[in-house]
Protein backbone atom coordinates (compact mmCIF):
# COMPACT_ATOMS: atom_id res chain seq x y z
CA UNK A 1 5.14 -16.99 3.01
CA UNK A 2 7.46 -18.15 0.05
CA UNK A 3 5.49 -17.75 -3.38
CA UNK A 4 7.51 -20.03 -5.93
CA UNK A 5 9.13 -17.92 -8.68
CA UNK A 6 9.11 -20.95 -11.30
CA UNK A 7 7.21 -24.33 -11.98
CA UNK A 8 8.47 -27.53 -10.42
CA UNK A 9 8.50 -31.32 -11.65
CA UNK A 10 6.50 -33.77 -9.68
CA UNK A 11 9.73 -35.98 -8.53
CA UNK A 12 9.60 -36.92 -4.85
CA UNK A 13 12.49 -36.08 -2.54
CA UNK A 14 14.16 -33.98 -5.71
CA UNK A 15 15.34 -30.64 -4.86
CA UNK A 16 15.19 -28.19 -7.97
CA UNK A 17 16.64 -24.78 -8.88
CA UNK A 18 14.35 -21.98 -9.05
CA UNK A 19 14.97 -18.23 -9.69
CA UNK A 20 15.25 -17.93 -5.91
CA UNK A 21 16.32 -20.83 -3.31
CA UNK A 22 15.98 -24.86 -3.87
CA UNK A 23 12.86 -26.25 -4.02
CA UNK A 24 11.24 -29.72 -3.77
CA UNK A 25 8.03 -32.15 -2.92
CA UNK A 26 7.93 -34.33 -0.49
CA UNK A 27 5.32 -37.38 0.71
CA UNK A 28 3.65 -36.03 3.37
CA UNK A 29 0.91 -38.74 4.84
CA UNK A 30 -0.86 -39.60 1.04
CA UNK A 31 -0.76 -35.91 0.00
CA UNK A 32 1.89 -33.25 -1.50
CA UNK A 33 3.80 -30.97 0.36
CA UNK A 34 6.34 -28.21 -1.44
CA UNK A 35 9.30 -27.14 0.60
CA UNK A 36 11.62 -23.92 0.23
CA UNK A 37 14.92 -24.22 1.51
CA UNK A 38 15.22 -21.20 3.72
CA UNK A 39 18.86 -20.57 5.87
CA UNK A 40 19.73 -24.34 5.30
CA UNK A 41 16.36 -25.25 6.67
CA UNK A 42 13.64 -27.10 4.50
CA UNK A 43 10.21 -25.47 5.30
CA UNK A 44 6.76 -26.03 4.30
CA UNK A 45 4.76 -23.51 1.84
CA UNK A 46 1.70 -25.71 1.38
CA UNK A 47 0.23 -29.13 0.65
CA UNK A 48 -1.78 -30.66 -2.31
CA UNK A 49 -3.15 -33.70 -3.31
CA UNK A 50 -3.97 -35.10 -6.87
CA UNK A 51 -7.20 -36.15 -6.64
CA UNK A 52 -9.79 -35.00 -8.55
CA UNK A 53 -11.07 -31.35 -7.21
CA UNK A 54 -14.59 -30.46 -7.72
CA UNK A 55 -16.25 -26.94 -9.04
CA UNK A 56 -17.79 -26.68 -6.12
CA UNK A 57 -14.88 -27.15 -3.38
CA UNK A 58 -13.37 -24.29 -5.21
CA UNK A 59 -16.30 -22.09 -5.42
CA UNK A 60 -16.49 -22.28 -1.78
CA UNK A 61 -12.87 -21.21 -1.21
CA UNK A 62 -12.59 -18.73 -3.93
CA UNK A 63 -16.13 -16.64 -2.06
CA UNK A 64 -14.55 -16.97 1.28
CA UNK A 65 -11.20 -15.75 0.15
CA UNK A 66 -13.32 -12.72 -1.64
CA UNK A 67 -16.35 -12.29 0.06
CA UNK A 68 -16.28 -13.56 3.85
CA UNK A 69 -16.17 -11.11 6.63
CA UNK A 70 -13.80 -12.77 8.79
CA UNK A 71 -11.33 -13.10 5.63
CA UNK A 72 -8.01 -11.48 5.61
CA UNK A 73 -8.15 -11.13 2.59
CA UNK A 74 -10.98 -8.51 2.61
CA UNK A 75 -10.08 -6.85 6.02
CA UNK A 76 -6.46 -6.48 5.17
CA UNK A 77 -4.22 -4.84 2.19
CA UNK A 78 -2.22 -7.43 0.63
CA UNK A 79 0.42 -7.71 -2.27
CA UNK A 80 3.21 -9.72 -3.01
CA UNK A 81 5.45 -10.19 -6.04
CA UNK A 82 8.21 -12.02 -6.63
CA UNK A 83 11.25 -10.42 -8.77
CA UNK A 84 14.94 -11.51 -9.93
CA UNK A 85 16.42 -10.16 -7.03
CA UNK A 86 14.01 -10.95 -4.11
CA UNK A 87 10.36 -10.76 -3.39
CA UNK A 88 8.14 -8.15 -2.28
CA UNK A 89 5.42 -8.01 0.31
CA UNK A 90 3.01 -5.82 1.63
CA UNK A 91 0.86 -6.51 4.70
CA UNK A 92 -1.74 -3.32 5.15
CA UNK A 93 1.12 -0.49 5.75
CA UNK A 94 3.79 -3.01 6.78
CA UNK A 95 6.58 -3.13 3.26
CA UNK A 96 9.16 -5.85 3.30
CA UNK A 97 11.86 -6.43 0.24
CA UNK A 98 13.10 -9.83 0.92
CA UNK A 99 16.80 -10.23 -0.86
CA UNK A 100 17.97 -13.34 -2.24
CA UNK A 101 20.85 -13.23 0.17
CA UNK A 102 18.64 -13.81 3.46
CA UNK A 103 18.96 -9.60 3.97
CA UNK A 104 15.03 -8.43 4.32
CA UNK A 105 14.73 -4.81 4.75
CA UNK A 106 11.14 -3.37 6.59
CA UNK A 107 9.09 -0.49 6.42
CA UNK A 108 6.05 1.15 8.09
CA UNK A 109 4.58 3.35 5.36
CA UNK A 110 3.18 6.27 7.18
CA UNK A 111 1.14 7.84 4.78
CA UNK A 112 -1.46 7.28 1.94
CA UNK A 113 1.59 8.31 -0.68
CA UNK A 114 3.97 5.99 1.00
CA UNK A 115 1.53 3.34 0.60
CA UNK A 116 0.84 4.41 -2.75
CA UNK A 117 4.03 4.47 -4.15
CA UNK A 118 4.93 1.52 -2.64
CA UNK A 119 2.33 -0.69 -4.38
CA UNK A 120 3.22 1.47 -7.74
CA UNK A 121 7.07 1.24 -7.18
CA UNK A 122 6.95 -2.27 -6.35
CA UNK A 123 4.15 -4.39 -6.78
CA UNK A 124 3.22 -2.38 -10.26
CA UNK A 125 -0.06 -1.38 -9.62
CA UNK A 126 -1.28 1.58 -10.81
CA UNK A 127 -4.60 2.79 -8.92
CA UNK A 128 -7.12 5.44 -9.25
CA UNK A 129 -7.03 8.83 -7.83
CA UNK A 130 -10.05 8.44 -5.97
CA UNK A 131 -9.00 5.55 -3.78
CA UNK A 132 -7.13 7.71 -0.95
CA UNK A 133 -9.53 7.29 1.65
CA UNK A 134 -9.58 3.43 1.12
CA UNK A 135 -5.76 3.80 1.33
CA UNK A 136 -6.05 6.07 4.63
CA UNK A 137 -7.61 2.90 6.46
CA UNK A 138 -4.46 0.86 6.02
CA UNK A 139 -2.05 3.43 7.09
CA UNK A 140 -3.16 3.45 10.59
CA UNK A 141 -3.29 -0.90 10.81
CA UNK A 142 -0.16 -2.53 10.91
CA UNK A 143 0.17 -6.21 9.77
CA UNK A 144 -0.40 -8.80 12.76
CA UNK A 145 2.06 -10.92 11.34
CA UNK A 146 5.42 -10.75 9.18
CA UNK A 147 5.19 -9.98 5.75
């Protein structure tokens, strides 16, 4: 998914400039929805409303982002980063640089040092020697989806 590079204003309808493609916020049924345009084609990224949130509603979805079994988020290697030029992503051993131009180039890292460079290289994350066999788990599981 599209991870916006910048901030955008609260205007209805509006589409704005951001480092990468046009953005904007649309009604969508008493709630929020942010749109990227992508190939001429306004898609959905996610939707928000502006009530009140309470501590607890985001307790909830911050443990089972972090903690729950059945998350991706702890069953899968993840990364993504935007940059001037494009965006980076990373789905267990599956690396995509996505170009501003619509070009996305893909790679299956094949090894723990492919993987590890990668998140160095790209995503700018240094990590300890001693995480190799962590690593090793990914290399073998390719994302389910596209990255």
């Amino acid at each position: 998914g599209n991870t916006l590079p910048g901030q955008l204003l609260l205007h209805a309808r509006v589409a704005q400039a951001t480092p990468h493609e046009p953005a904007r916020i649309v009604d969508a049924a008493g709630q929020w929805a942010v749109q990227v345009k992508v190939r001429d084609a306004w898609a959905t990224t996610y939707v928000f409303g502006l009530s009140e949130q309470q501590l607890i509603d985001l307790e909830i979805s911050n443990w089972w982002t972090s903690c729950h079994p059945q998350s991706p988020f702890v069953n899968e290697l993840r990364a993504a980063r935007t940059e001037t030029d494009g965006r980076y992503t990373l789905r267990n051993n599956e690396f995509a640089k996505h170009h501003l131009n619509g070009e996305t180039e893909r790679h299956t890292l094949s090894s723990v040092a492919e993987l590890r460079a990668a998140l160095n290289d790209a995503f700018r994350i240094v990590l300890p020697d001693d995480l190799d066999k962590v690593l090793a788990r990914f290399v073998g599981l390719s994302g389910t989806g596209k990255t």
